[in-house]
Short mmCIF file of C-alpha atoms and ligand atoms in Angstrom, two decimals:
data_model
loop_
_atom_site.label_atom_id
_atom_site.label_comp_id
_atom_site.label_asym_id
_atom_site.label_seq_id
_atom_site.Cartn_x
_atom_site.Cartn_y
_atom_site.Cartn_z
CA UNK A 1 -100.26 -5.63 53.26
CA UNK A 2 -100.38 -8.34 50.85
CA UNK A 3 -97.81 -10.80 50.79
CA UNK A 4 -94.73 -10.86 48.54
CA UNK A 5 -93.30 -13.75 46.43
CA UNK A 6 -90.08 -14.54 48.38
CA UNK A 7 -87.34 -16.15 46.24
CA UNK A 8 -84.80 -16.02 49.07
CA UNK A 9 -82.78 -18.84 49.20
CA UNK A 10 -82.93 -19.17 53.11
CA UNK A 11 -84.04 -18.69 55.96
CA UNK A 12 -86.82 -18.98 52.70
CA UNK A 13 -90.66 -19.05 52.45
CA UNK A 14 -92.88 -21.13 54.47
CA UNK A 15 -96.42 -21.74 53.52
CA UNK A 16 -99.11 -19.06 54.60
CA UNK A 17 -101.37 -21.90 56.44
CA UNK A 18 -98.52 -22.82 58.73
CA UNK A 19 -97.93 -19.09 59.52
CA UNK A 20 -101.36 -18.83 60.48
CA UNK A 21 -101.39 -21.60 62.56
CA UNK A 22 -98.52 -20.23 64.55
CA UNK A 23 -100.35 -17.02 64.69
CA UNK A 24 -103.30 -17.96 66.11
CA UNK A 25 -101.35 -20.22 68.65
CA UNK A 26 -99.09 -17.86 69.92
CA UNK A 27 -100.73 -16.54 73.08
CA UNK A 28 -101.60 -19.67 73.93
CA UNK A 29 -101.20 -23.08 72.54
CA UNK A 30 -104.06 -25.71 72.25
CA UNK A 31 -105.69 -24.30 75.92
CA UNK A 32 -102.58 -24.92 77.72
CA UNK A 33 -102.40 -20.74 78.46
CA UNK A 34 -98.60 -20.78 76.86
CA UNK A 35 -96.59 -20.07 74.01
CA UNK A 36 -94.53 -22.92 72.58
CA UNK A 37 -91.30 -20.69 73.32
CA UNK A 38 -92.20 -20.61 77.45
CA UNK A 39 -92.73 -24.34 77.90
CA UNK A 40 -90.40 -26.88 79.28
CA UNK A 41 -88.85 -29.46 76.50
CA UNK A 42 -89.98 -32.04 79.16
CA UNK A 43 -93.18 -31.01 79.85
CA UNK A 44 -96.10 -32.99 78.29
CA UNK A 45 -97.36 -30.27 76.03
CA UNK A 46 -93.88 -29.97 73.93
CA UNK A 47 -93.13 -33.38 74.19
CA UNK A 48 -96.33 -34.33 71.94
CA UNK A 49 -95.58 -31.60 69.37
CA UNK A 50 -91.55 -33.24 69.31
CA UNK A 51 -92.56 -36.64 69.26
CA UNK A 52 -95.63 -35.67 66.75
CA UNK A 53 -92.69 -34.12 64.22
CA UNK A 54 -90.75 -36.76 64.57
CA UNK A 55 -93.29 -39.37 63.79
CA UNK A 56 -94.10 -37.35 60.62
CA UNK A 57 -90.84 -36.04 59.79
CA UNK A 58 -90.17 -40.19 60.03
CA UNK A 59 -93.10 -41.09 57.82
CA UNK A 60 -92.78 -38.85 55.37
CA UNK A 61 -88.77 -39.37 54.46
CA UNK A 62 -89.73 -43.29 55.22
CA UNK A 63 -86.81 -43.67 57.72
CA UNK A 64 -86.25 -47.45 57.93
CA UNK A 65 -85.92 -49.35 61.00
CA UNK A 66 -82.21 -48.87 61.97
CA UNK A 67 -82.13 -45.11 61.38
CA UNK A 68 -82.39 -42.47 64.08
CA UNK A 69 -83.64 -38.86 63.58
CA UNK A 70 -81.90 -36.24 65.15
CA UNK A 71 -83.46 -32.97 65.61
CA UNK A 72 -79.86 -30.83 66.96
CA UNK A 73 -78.11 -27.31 66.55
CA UNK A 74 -75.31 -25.76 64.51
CA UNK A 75 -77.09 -25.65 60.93
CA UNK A 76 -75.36 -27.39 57.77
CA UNK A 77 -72.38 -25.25 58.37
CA UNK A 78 -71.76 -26.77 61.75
CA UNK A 79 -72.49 -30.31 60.62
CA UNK A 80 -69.20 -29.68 58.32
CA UNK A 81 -67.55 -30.37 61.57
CA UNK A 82 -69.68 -32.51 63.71
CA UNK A 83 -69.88 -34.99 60.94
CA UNK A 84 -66.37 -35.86 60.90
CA UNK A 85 -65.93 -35.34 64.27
CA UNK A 86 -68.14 -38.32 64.23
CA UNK A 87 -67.87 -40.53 61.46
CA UNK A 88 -64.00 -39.96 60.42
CA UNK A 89 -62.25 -41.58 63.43
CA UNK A 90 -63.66 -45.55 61.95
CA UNK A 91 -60.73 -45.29 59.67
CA UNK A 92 -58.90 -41.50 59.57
CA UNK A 93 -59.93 -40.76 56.00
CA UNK A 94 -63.12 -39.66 54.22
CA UNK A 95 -64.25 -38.56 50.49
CA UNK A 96 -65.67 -36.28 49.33
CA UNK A 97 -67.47 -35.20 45.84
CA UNK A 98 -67.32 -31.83 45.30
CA UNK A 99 -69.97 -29.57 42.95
CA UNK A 100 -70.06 -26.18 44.18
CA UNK A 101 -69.18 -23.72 47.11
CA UNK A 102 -71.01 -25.93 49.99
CA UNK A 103 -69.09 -29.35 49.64
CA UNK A 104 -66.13 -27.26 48.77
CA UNK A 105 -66.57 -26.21 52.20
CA UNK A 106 -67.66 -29.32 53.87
CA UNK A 107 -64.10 -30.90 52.52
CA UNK A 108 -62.15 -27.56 53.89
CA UNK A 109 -63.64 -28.16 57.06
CA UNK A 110 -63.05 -31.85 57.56
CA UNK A 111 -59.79 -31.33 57.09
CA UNK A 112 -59.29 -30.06 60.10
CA UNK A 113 -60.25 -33.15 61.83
CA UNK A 114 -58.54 -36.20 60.01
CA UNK A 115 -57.22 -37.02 55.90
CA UNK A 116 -59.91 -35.86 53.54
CA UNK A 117 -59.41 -36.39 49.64
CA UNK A 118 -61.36 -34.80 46.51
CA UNK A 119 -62.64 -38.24 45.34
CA UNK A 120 -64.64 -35.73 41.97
CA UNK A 121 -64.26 -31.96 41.42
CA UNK A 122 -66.85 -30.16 38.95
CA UNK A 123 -64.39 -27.47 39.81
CA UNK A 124 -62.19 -26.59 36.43
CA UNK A 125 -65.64 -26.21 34.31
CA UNK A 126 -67.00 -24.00 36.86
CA UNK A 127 -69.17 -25.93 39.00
CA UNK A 128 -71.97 -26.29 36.56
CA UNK A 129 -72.33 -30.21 36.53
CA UNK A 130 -72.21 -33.40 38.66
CA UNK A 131 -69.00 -35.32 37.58
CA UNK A 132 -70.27 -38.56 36.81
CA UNK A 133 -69.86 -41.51 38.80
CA UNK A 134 -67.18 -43.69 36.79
CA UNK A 135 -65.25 -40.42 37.10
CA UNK A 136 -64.96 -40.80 40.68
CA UNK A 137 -61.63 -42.24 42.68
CA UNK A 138 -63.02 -43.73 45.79
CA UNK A 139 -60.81 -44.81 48.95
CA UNK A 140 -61.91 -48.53 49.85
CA UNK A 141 -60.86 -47.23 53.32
CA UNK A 142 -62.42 -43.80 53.70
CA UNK A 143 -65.04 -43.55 56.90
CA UNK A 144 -67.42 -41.89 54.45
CA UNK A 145 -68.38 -40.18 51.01
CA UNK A 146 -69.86 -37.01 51.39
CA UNK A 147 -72.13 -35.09 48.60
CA UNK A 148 -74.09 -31.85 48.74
CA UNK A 149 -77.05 -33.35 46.96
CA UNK A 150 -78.35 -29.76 45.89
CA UNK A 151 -75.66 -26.97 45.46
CA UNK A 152 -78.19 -23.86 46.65
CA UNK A 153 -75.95 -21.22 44.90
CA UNK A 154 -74.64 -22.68 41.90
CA UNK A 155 -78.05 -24.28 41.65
CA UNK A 156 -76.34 -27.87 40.78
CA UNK A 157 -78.39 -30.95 42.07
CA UNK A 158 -78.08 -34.41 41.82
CA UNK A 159 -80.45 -36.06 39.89
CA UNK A 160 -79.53 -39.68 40.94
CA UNK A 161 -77.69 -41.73 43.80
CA UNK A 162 -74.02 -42.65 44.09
CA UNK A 163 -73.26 -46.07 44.52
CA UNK A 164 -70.15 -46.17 47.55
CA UNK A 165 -70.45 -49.74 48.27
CA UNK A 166 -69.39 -50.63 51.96
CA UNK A 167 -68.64 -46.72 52.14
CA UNK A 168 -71.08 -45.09 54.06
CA UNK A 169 -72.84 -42.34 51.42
CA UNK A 170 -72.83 -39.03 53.48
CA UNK A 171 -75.44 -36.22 52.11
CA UNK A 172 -75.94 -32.48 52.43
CA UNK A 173 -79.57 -32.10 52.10
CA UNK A 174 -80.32 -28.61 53.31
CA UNK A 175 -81.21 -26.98 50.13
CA UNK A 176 -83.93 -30.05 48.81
CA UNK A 177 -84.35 -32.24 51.67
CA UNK A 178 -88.22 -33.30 51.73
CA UNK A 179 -88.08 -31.66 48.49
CA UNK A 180 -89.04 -34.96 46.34
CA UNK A 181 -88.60 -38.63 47.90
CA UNK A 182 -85.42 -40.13 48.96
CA UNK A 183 -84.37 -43.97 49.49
CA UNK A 184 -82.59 -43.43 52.78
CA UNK A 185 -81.45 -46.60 53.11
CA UNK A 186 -79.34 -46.01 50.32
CA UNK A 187 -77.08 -42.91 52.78
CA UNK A 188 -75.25 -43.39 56.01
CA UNK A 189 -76.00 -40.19 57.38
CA UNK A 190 -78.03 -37.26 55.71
CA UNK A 191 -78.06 -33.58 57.81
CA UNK A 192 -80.43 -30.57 56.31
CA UNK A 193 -80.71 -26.46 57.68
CA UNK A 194 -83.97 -26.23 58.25
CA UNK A 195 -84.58 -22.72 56.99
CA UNK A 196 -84.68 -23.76 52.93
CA UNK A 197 -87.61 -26.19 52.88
CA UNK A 198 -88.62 -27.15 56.63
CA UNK A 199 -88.99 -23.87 58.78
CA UNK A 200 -86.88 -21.28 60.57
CA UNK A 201 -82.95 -21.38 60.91
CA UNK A 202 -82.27 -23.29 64.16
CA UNK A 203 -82.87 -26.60 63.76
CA UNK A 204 -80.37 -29.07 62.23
CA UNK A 205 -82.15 -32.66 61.09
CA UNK A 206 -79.68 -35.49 61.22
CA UNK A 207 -80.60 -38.71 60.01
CA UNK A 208 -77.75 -41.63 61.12
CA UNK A 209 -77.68 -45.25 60.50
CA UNK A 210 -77.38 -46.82 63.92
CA UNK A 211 -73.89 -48.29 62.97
CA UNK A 212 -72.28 -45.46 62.74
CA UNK A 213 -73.23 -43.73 66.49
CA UNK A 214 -70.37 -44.69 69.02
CA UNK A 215 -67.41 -43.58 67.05
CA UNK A 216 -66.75 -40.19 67.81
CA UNK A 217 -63.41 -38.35 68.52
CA UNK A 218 -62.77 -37.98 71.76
CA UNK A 219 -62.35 -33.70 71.11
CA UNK A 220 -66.41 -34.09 69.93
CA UNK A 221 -68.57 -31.72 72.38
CA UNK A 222 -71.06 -33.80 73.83
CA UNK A 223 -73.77 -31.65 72.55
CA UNK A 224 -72.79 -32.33 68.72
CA UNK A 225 -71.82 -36.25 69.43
CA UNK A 226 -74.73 -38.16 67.84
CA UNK A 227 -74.32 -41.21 69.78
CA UNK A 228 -74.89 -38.69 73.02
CA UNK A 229 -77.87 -37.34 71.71
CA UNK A 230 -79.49 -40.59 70.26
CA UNK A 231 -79.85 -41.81 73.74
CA UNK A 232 -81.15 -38.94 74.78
CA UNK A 233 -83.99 -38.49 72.34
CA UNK A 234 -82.09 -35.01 70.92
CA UNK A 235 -82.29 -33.56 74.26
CA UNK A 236 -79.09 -33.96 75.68
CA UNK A 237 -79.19 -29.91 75.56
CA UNK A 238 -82.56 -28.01 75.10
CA UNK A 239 -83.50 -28.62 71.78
CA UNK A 240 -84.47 -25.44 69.62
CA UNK A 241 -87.92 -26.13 70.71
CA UNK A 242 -90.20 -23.27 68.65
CA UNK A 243 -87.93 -24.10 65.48
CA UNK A 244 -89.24 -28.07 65.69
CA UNK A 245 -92.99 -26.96 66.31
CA UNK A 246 -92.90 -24.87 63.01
CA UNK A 247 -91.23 -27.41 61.48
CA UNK A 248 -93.62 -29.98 62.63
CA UNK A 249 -96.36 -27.94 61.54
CA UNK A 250 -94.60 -27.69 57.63
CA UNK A 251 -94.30 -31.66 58.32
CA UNK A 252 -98.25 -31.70 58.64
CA UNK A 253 -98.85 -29.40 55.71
CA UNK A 254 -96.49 -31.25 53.23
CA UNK A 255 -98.53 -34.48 54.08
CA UNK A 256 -101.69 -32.80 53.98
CA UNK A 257 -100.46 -31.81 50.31
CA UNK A 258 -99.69 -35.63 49.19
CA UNK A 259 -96.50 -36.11 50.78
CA UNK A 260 -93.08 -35.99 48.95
CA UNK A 261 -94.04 -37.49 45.40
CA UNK A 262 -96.59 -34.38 45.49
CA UNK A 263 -93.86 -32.09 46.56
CA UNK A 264 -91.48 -33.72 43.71
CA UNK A 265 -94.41 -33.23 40.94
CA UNK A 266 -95.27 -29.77 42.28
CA UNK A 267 -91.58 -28.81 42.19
CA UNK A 268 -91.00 -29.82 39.00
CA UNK A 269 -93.98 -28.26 37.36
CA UNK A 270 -92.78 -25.00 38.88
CA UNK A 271 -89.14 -25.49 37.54
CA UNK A 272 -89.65 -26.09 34.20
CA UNK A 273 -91.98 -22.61 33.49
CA UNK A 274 -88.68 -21.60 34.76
CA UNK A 275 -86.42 -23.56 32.74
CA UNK A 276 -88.75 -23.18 29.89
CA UNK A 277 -88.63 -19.65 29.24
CA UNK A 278 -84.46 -19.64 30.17
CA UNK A 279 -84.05 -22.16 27.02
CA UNK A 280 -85.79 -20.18 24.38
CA UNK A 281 -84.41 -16.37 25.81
CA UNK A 282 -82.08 -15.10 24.80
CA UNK A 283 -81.66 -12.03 26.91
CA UNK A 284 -81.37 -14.29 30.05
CA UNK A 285 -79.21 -17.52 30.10
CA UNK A 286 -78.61 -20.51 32.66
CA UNK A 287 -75.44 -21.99 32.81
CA UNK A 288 -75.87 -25.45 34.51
CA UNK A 289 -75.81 -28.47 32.59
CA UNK A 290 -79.07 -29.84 31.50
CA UNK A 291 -78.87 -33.03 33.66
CA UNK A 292 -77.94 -31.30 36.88
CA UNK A 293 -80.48 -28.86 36.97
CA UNK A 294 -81.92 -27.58 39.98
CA UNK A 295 -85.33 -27.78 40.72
CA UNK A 296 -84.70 -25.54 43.89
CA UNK A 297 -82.65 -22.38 43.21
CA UNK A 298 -82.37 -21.79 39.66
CA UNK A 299 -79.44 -19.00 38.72
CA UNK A 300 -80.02 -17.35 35.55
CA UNK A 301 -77.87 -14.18 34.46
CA UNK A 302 -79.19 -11.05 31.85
CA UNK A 303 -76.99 -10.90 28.58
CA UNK A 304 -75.48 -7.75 29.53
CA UNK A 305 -75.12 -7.19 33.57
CA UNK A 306 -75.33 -3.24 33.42
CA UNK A 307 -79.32 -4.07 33.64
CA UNK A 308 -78.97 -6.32 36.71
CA UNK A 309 -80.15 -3.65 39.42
CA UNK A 310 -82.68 -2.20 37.06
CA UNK A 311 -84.10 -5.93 36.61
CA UNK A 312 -84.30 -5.87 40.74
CA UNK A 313 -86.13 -2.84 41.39
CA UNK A 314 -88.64 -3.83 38.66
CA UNK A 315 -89.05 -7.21 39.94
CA UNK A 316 -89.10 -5.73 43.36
CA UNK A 317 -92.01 -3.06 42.49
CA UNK A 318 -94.24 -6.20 41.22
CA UNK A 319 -93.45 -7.80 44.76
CA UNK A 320 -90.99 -10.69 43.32
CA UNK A 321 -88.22 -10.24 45.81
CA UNK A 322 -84.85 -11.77 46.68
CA UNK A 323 -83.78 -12.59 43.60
CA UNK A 324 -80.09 -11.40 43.64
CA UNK A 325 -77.79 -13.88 42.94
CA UNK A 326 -75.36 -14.74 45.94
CA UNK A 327 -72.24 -12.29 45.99
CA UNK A 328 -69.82 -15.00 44.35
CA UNK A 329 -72.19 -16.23 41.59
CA UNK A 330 -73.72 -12.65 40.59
CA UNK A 331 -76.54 -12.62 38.21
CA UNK A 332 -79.82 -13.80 39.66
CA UNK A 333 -81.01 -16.59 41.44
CA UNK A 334 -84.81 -17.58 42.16
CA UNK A 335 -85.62 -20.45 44.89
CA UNK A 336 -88.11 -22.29 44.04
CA UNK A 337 -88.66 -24.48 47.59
CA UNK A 338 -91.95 -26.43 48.44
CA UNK A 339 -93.84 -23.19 49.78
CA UNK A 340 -93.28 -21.26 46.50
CA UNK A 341 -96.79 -21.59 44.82
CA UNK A 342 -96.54 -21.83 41.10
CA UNK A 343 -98.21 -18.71 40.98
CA UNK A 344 -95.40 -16.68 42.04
CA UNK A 345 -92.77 -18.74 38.97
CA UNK A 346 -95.60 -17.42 36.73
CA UNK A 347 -95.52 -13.99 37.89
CA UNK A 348 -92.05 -14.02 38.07
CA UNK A 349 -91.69 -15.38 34.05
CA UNK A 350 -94.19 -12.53 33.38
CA UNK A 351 -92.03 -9.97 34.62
CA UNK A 352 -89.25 -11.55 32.58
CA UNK A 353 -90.73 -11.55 29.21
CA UNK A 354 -91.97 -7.94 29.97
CA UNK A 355 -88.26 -6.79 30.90
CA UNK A 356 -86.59 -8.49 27.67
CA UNK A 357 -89.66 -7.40 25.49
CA UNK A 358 -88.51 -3.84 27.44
CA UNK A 359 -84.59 -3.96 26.81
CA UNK A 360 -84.28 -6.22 23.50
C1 PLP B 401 -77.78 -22.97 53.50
C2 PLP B 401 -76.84 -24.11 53.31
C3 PLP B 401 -75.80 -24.35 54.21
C4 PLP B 401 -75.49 -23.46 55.39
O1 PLP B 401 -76.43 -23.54 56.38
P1 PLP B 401 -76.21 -22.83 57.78
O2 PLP B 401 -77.52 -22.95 58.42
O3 PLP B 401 -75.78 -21.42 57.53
O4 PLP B 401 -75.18 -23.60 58.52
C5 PLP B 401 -75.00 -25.46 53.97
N1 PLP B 401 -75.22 -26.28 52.94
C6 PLP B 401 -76.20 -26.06 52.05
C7 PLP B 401 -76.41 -27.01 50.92
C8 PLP B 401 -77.05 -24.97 52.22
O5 PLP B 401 -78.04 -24.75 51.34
#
């Protein structure tokens, strides 16, 4: 069967090479007569595929000196808690900038755990743009600033880095983390999901700045306290140990590829035979302001919605799949992560033109 262009916005594609690789080792990895799943974390086999994604993983987000990596548990959606369970307590307060239904529920979360503020809302146009900085009310005092730097369903994305002064900047990267390159010294703390651009759901990267471990409230589970599992190299708990070796693997085959500038000129090449077509159509329309494009998941809607499950079952027949929008944004949405090859944005714009030609 061959294989289908998956525009799923997560768990999400993962290139073919990788999936070979983890077919071919999964009776028995490099002659040690076991799968990757049945080994100890502590054994020497697993340990050199963890520390081997971490030292890429490291290399290829240049993580400075003074940063630790965190491979943990709990996804994005648990981080909305485990964040402020460990940054807030510095001062009580935190900021946060919010573009779309993720940070709107990163704030709703971190409410629960000390005095969060909207510091920007996107909110009364419809969460189709980044409010620009001079917009923004900052606290002097908050803990932290937090962003979602790519809004996966609204398909909003920041195109450029806030400036919080002695704030710590606080990032949501799941949706285009190793998607392009990233200053990290410029963030106190960045977390990604896995499952949009670095392998299966499980896996939760957290990237600190060593200043900010040791504050924690004292309700934090020890599991989710980063200070906890700095010190012990992510394993305070068994790590999701399968989840990091396919990850490590996507690690090797991004840097293989030319690293992150390659992944940022791939991705855009992709987008814009996207974007393109959506600008001169006029049977399908994207709503996001031009500036805050996403050059991930790109939401488009047909002129008149009575077509919208037609439109699916065509697409689906050519093998273009998962391209219904999520349930509160309708319309369509097509992710466009690293391991989409531009092939399948061309197939999929081919199928477009063919519809409107089909339905004008
Ligand atoms: C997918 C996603 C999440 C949720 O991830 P979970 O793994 O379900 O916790 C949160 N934030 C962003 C930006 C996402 O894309």
């Amino acid at each position: 069967m061959p294989r289908v262009f998956n525009f799923s916005p997560g768990p999400a594609t993962l290139p073919e090479p990788v999936l070979r690789q983890a077919a071919d080792e999964m009776l028995d990895w490099q002659g040690s007569g076991m799968s990757v799943m049945e080994m100890s974390h502590r054994g020497p086999e697993f340990m050199s595929i963890f520390a081997r994604a971490q030292a890429l993983a490291r290399e290829l987000l240049g993580i400075p000196q003074g940063y630790t990596l965190l491979f943990m548990q709990g996804g994005a959606i648990g981080e909305n808690a485990i964040v402020p369970m460990n940054l807030i307590g510095r001062t009580g307060r935190a900021d946060y900038v919010v573009t779309g239904g993720w940070s709107q529920k990163s704030l709703e979360e971190a409410a629960r755990y000390g005095a969060v503020r909207t510091a920007a809302s996107s909110e009364a146009a419809g969460f189709v743009s980044v409010p620009p900085q001079d917009a923004w009310q900052l606290d002097p005092g908050a803990a932290y600033v937090h962003i979602c730097s790519n809004e996966t369903i609204g398909g909003v994305q920041f195109h450029w880095t806030p400036e919080t002064g002695d704030v710590p900047l606080v990032a949501d990267m799941s949706s285009d983390i190793m998607s392009r390159p990233v200053d990290v010294s410029r963030y106190g703390l960045i977390y990604a999901g896995a499952q949009k651009n670095l392998g299966p759901a499980g896996v939760t990267l957290v990237i600190v700045r060593d200043d900010l471990l040791g504050h924690a409230l004292p309700i934090c589970p020890s599991a989710f306290n980063y200070a906890v599992q700095a010190e012990a190299g992510s394993m305070y708990n068994t790590p999701p140990t399968y989840a990091i070796y396919i990850a490590g693997l996507v690690f090797e085959h991004i840097q293989r590829q030319g690293g992150l500038a390659a992944m940022a000129a791939h991705n855009r090449a992709k987008a814009a035979v996207l974007y393109d077509y959506l600008d001169e159509s006029r049977f399908f329309q994207n709503r996001v302001a031009r500036e805050a494009r996403s050059l991930m998941n790109v939401p488009f809607h047909l002129r008149d919605p009575a077509l919208d499950a037609q439109f699916l079952a065509g697409a689906q027949a050519r093998g273009l799949v998962q391209l219904k929008g999520h349930r509160v944004a309708g319309g369509m949405r097509a992710s466009l992560y690293n391991a989409m090859p531009i092939e399948g944005v061309q197939a999929l714009v081919a199928y477009m033109k063919d519809f409107e030609a089909r339905n004008r």
